[in-house]
Every structure is written in C-alpha cells, then in structure tokens.
Amino acid sequence: MFYKKTFLTCLLSILLLSYAPFASATPPENELNQYLTEIGWTKQELLDYLDYYEIPLEDFNSVEELKSVLGTPINAKNLQDLLTKYKMKQSELNALLDHFGDSLNDYKFIEDLDASVGFYTNHDKYMAGIEDELQKIGITEQEVENFFTYLSQVEENNKDSLDQMESLDYRLEQFMNATDPSAELTEEQLTELTDILTTAFDLYGIQVKLKNNNKDISLKNLLKMAEPPGNLYTGIYTKTGAPLIDFTLPAGFFEGLMAGYEEMLHLGELSDEFVDFLHQDKYNNSRQYK
C-alpha cells in the first residue's frame, strides 16, 4: 500500500480498493472472445493452456498483454522461418517431434514450438542413447516415446520430481558401483534396492507387474533369487491400469534389468527437464505483468 499524504487521497484509495473485488482483472470479455475466435480456441482451451504453465488469466488486463505471452499463432511463413533457423526440412521436424512423442498438431504458437525444437535438438542424441539401451531389453522406440510423454504429464503434478529422480538415479548408481554382480545380495542390500525401485515407481505414477515363467512374483522375491529365471516378464502400467511398456528377459536378466531401470530414470529426468524448461521460458515472458 502506497503512503498517502492527504486524507482525501487516502479516502479515495480506500474507495477504489473496496470496489476492486467487483471489477474484472481479466481482459474485456468481448475482446477476449474476438481474439479466441481469431486463433480458433474456446475459452476453456485457453484456460487449460494457461493452467499448464500455471499462469492465471487474472494476471492480464488486456488482450494485448495476453497475446505477448501466448505468442504468435503458427502460419506458413513463421514455420518456414523456424525450419530455416534449424536447417531442417518439414519431414525432419516431424521426425524430431515424433522422436519425443510430440507432434506439430500439438502446437498453436510458434514460440512454443521453437522452445521445444531447441530443447529436442540439444537432447536428441541423449534420447537416442536411452532408446538404444532400452531396445536391448526389448522396449520399442514407440514405447519409449509414449513413456516420455506420460512422464511429462506426471511431472505436472509434482514440481519437485526432477530433484527426486536425480537423487534416485544417484542412489541407484552408487548401489550398482558398490555391489558385486556375482555375489548374492545381503538383506540390507535387498531392502535398499527394493526401496530405490519402488520409490521410483511411485514417483513415476506407475505400477510394475512381474512374472517369472508366467507366475506372478514380487520385486523383492525376484531380487532374492540366487539363479536367474528362465523368462522374466515385466509390464509397466499407469496407476489406472493403462499399458505403457512390456518386455520379456531371458536368463541372465539381472544386469539387463537394472540397466533398463537406470535408463528409465534417465528418461524421467529428461522429461522433467523438458517440462521445467518450457515453464521457465513462459514464466520469463509473463512475469512482466505480475
């Protein structure tokens, strides 16, 4: 509250403040509706978009302010400019987006597309490396892309997930480095490894179902086995039961399974980094109106 030098100014301020709750802090409805018609959106689509970036519509007093944060709708010219910037053909752009489970149809504004393409081009080789490792244990490229997209959605509900995933990744690497692959795990090691993996599953919002030679088996009992199973099936599902990934490992599963879980942690870290990057980019553009 600003210091007021006169009683009259103070009184006027009180009156204005008392009126404020009844005044709209959002862009004028008629102007907003006209703008939404121009870009082919409903108001709910706008609210969903802003909600994704955690920006209230009430932060904007005019459509012009809103436009400056949302960006420029994609058209033939600015799309071609973007392709030129990244030295890409349309087919190469589509392939890059698809590599991360993304699509040009998911974008309304060129600035958002530019931010994503910039991130993807800087992480494409890393993503390919993750896919190569996971393909060794039977996980397809499409499953990796679907899992990446799902993890990006899960991250929206937990803004601390990147730090938590990095912590789990570190714990798993420490465990792998300190454990003799040829030696039987101690009870303490079993407890630590089970805790790392179940914590990761919960953080990812997934259920993991395991079968040893077509018979259900718990994670801890699986890790207790002195001899590798003939065939180990792993199915990964969302909390609501939708399938994400499934694969079957032959005998000698342990190293392959643990390497696979570690790569999934890396995939989770990458998806979180992507979401945080997009949010920060949009936040930097919107904070001028707060």
Short mmCIF file of C-alpha atoms in Angstrom, two decimals, residues 1-208:
data_model
loop_
_atom_site.label_atom_id
_atom_site.label_comp_id
_atom_site.label_asym_id
_atom_site.label_seq_id
_atom_site.Cartn_x
_atom_site.Cartn_y
_atom_site.Cartn_z
CA MET A 1 0.00 0.00 0.00
CA PHE A 2 1.46 3.33 -1.02
CA TYR A 3 1.85 6.12 1.60
CA LYS A 4 -0.76 8.82 1.06
CA LYS A 5 -0.04 12.42 2.01
CA THR A 6 -3.58 13.68 2.27
CA PHE A 7 -6.77 12.45 3.81
CA LEU A 8 -8.62 12.87 0.52
CA THR A 9 -6.16 10.69 -1.38
CA CYS A 10 -6.32 8.10 1.37
CA LEU A 11 -10.11 8.07 1.30
CA LEU A 12 -10.13 7.76 -2.49
CA SER A 13 -7.76 4.83 -2.28
CA ILE A 14 -9.99 3.06 0.23
CA LEU A 15 -12.99 3.55 -2.01
CA LEU A 16 -11.12 2.21 -5.02
CA LEU A 17 -9.88 -0.78 -3.08
CA SER A 18 -13.37 -1.54 -1.82
CA TYR A 19 -14.58 -1.52 -5.40
CA ALA A 20 -11.76 -3.69 -6.74
CA PRO A 21 -13.30 -7.11 -5.99
CA PHE A 22 -16.22 -6.25 -8.23
CA ALA A 23 -14.03 -5.08 -11.09
CA SER A 24 -12.72 -7.52 -13.67
CA ALA A 25 -8.96 -8.02 -13.63
CA THR A 26 -9.11 -10.08 -16.82
CA PRO A 27 -9.16 -8.81 -20.41
CA PRO A 28 -12.56 -7.42 -21.52
CA GLU A 29 -14.83 -10.33 -22.39
CA ASN A 30 -15.77 -9.08 -25.87
CA GLU A 31 -12.12 -8.52 -26.83
CA LEU A 32 -11.15 -11.89 -25.41
CA ASN A 33 -13.89 -13.68 -27.34
CA GLN A 34 -12.85 -11.95 -30.55
CA TYR A 35 -9.24 -13.00 -30.02
CA LEU A 36 -10.22 -16.58 -29.28
CA THR A 37 -12.26 -16.67 -32.48
CA GLU A 38 -9.24 -15.42 -34.43
CA ILE A 39 -6.98 -18.21 -33.17
CA GLY A 40 -9.67 -20.90 -33.21
CA TRP A 41 -9.76 -21.61 -29.49
CA THR A 42 -12.51 -21.89 -26.92
CA LYS A 43 -12.13 -20.13 -23.59
CA GLN A 44 -11.67 -23.50 -21.91
CA GLU A 45 -8.76 -24.30 -24.23
CA LEU A 46 -7.17 -21.00 -23.27
CA LEU A 47 -7.67 -21.70 -19.57
CA ASP A 48 -6.21 -25.20 -19.97
CA TYR A 49 -3.17 -23.74 -21.73
CA LEU A 50 -2.60 -21.13 -19.03
CA ASP A 51 -3.16 -23.72 -16.33
CA TYR A 52 -0.42 -25.89 -17.84
CA TYR A 53 2.00 -23.01 -17.40
CA GLU A 54 0.46 -22.03 -14.05
CA ILE A 55 -0.40 -18.53 -15.25
CA PRO A 56 -3.82 -17.18 -14.12
CA LEU A 57 -5.92 -15.33 -16.68
CA GLU A 58 -6.35 -12.68 -13.97
CA ASP A 59 -2.70 -11.70 -14.46
CA PHE A 60 -3.66 -9.94 -17.70
CA ASN A 61 -5.55 -6.68 -18.01
CA SER A 62 -5.82 -6.69 -21.78
CA VAL A 63 -5.78 -8.98 -24.79
CA GLU A 64 -2.54 -7.34 -25.91
CA GLU A 65 -0.82 -8.44 -22.70
CA LEU A 66 -2.20 -11.93 -23.19
CA LYS A 67 -1.01 -12.05 -26.81
CA SER A 68 2.51 -11.05 -25.84
CA VAL A 69 2.76 -14.06 -23.52
CA LEU A 70 0.92 -16.63 -25.61
CA GLY A 71 2.90 -15.75 -28.71
CA THR A 72 2.26 -15.77 -32.45
CA PRO A 73 -0.06 -18.37 -33.99
CA ILE A 74 1.79 -20.72 -36.32
CA ASN A 75 1.46 -19.92 -40.01
CA ALA A 76 3.25 -20.98 -43.20
CA LYS A 77 5.76 -18.13 -43.07
CA ASN A 78 6.91 -18.37 -39.47
CA LEU A 79 7.00 -22.16 -39.71
CA GLN A 80 9.31 -21.87 -42.70
CA ASP A 81 11.42 -19.35 -40.79
CA LEU A 82 11.75 -21.86 -37.97
CA LEU A 83 12.80 -24.60 -40.39
CA THR A 84 15.41 -22.27 -41.83
CA LYS A 85 16.66 -21.38 -38.35
CA TYR A 86 17.26 -25.04 -37.50
CA LYS A 87 18.32 -26.01 -41.05
CA MET A 88 15.57 -28.59 -41.27
CA LYS A 89 13.08 -29.90 -43.76
CA GLN A 90 9.45 -30.35 -42.74
CA SER A 91 9.94 -34.13 -42.67
CA GLU A 92 12.95 -33.75 -40.37
CA LEU A 93 10.97 -31.54 -37.99
CA ASN A 94 8.16 -34.09 -37.90
CA ALA A 95 10.67 -36.88 -37.23
CA LEU A 96 12.32 -34.92 -34.40
CA LEU A 97 8.99 -34.20 -32.73
CA ASP A 98 7.90 -37.81 -33.15
CA HIS A 99 11.15 -38.96 -31.56
CA PHE A 100 9.96 -37.34 -28.33
CA GLY A 101 6.34 -38.46 -28.69
CA ASP A 102 5.35 -34.99 -29.88
CA SER A 103 3.53 -33.62 -32.92
CA LEU A 104 3.24 -30.34 -34.80
CA ASN A 105 -0.53 -30.56 -34.25
CA ASP A 106 0.07 -30.11 -30.52
CA TYR A 107 1.29 -26.54 -31.03
CA LYS A 108 -0.68 -23.34 -31.51
CA PHE A 109 2.12 -20.76 -31.15
CA ILE A 110 5.45 -20.60 -32.97
CA GLU A 111 7.36 -19.54 -29.85
CA ASP A 112 6.30 -22.72 -28.03
CA LEU A 113 7.32 -24.83 -30.99
CA ASP A 114 10.65 -23.01 -31.19
CA ALA A 115 11.33 -23.68 -27.50
CA SER A 116 10.55 -27.39 -27.87
CA VAL A 117 12.61 -27.80 -31.04
CA GLY A 118 15.54 -26.06 -29.37
CA PHE A 119 15.33 -28.46 -26.44
CA TYR A 120 14.88 -31.52 -28.64
CA THR A 121 17.81 -30.73 -30.92
CA ASN A 122 20.08 -30.37 -27.88
CA HIS A 123 18.92 -33.68 -26.38
CA ASP A 124 18.21 -35.82 -29.45
CA LYS A 125 21.43 -37.86 -29.19
CA TYR A 126 20.88 -38.41 -25.47
CA MET A 127 17.35 -39.63 -26.15
CA ALA A 128 18.64 -41.94 -28.89
CA GLY A 129 21.18 -43.39 -26.45
CA ILE A 130 18.43 -44.14 -23.93
CA GLU A 131 16.35 -45.79 -26.65
CA ASP A 132 19.29 -47.92 -27.80
CA GLU A 133 19.89 -49.22 -24.28
CA LEU A 134 16.22 -49.95 -23.67
CA GLN A 135 15.85 -51.68 -27.04
CA LYS A 136 18.45 -54.19 -25.86
CA ILE A 137 15.92 -55.48 -23.32
CA GLY A 138 13.01 -55.46 -25.75
CA ILE A 139 11.50 -51.99 -25.23
CA THR A 140 10.46 -50.41 -28.52
CA GLU A 141 11.10 -46.84 -29.64
CA GLN A 142 7.35 -46.16 -29.63
CA GLU A 143 7.08 -47.34 -26.02
CA VAL A 144 9.95 -45.04 -25.03
CA GLU A 145 8.22 -42.08 -26.71
CA ASN A 146 4.88 -42.89 -25.04
CA PHE A 147 6.61 -43.26 -21.68
CA PHE A 148 8.39 -39.92 -22.12
CA THR A 149 5.06 -38.21 -22.86
CA TYR A 150 3.41 -39.87 -19.86
CA LEU A 151 6.24 -38.85 -17.51
CA SER A 152 5.98 -35.26 -18.75
CA GLN A 153 2.32 -35.30 -17.73
CA VAL A 154 3.08 -36.84 -14.33
CA GLU A 155 5.69 -34.16 -13.67
CA GLU A 156 2.95 -31.53 -13.88
CA ASN A 157 1.59 -32.84 -10.58
CA ASN A 158 4.94 -32.85 -8.79
CA LYS A 159 7.26 -29.91 -9.40
CA ASP A 160 10.00 -31.48 -7.26
CA SER A 161 10.14 -34.69 -9.26
CA LEU A 162 13.30 -33.77 -11.19
CA ASP A 163 15.32 -33.39 -7.98
CA GLN A 164 13.79 -36.58 -6.62
CA MET A 165 14.61 -38.52 -9.78
CA GLU A 166 18.20 -37.26 -9.80
CA SER A 167 18.53 -38.36 -6.18
CA LEU A 168 17.20 -41.82 -7.01
CA ASP A 169 19.47 -42.07 -10.04
CA TYR A 170 22.45 -41.26 -7.81
CA ARG A 171 21.37 -43.85 -5.23
CA LEU A 172 20.99 -46.49 -7.93
CA GLU A 173 24.39 -45.71 -9.48
CA GLN A 174 26.00 -45.84 -6.04
CA PHE A 175 24.34 -49.17 -5.37
CA MET A 176 25.41 -50.64 -8.71
CA ASN A 177 29.00 -49.47 -8.24
CA ALA A 178 29.22 -50.87 -4.71
CA THR A 179 27.62 -54.24 -5.45
CA ASP A 180 29.43 -57.32 -6.74
CA PRO A 181 27.23 -58.67 -9.57
CA SER A 182 28.46 -62.22 -8.90
CA ALA A 183 27.67 -62.12 -5.16
CA GLU A 184 24.32 -62.75 -3.53
CA LEU A 185 22.63 -59.61 -2.21
CA THR A 186 22.52 -59.17 1.55
CA GLU A 187 19.21 -58.42 3.26
CA GLU A 188 20.31 -54.81 3.70
CA GLN A 189 21.16 -54.52 0.01
CA LEU A 190 17.84 -56.10 -0.95
CA THR A 191 15.97 -53.60 1.19
CA GLU A 192 17.91 -50.66 -0.27
CA LEU A 193 17.44 -51.77 -3.88
CA THR A 194 13.75 -52.53 -3.39
CA ASP A 195 13.24 -49.13 -1.78
CA ILE A 196 15.02 -47.33 -4.65
CA LEU A 197 12.92 -49.05 -7.28
CA THR A 198 9.53 -48.85 -5.54
CA THR A 199 10.16 -45.17 -4.78
CA ALA A 200 10.92 -44.62 -8.46
CA PHE A 201 7.73 -46.44 -9.47
CA ASP A 202 5.65 -44.28 -7.14
CA LEU A 203 7.35 -41.11 -8.36
CA TYR A 204 6.62 -42.08 -11.96
CA GLY A 205 3.00 -42.88 -11.17
CA ILE A 206 3.32 -46.42 -12.48
CA GLN A 207 2.55 -49.99 -11.50
CA VAL A 208 5.05 -52.73 -12.31
#
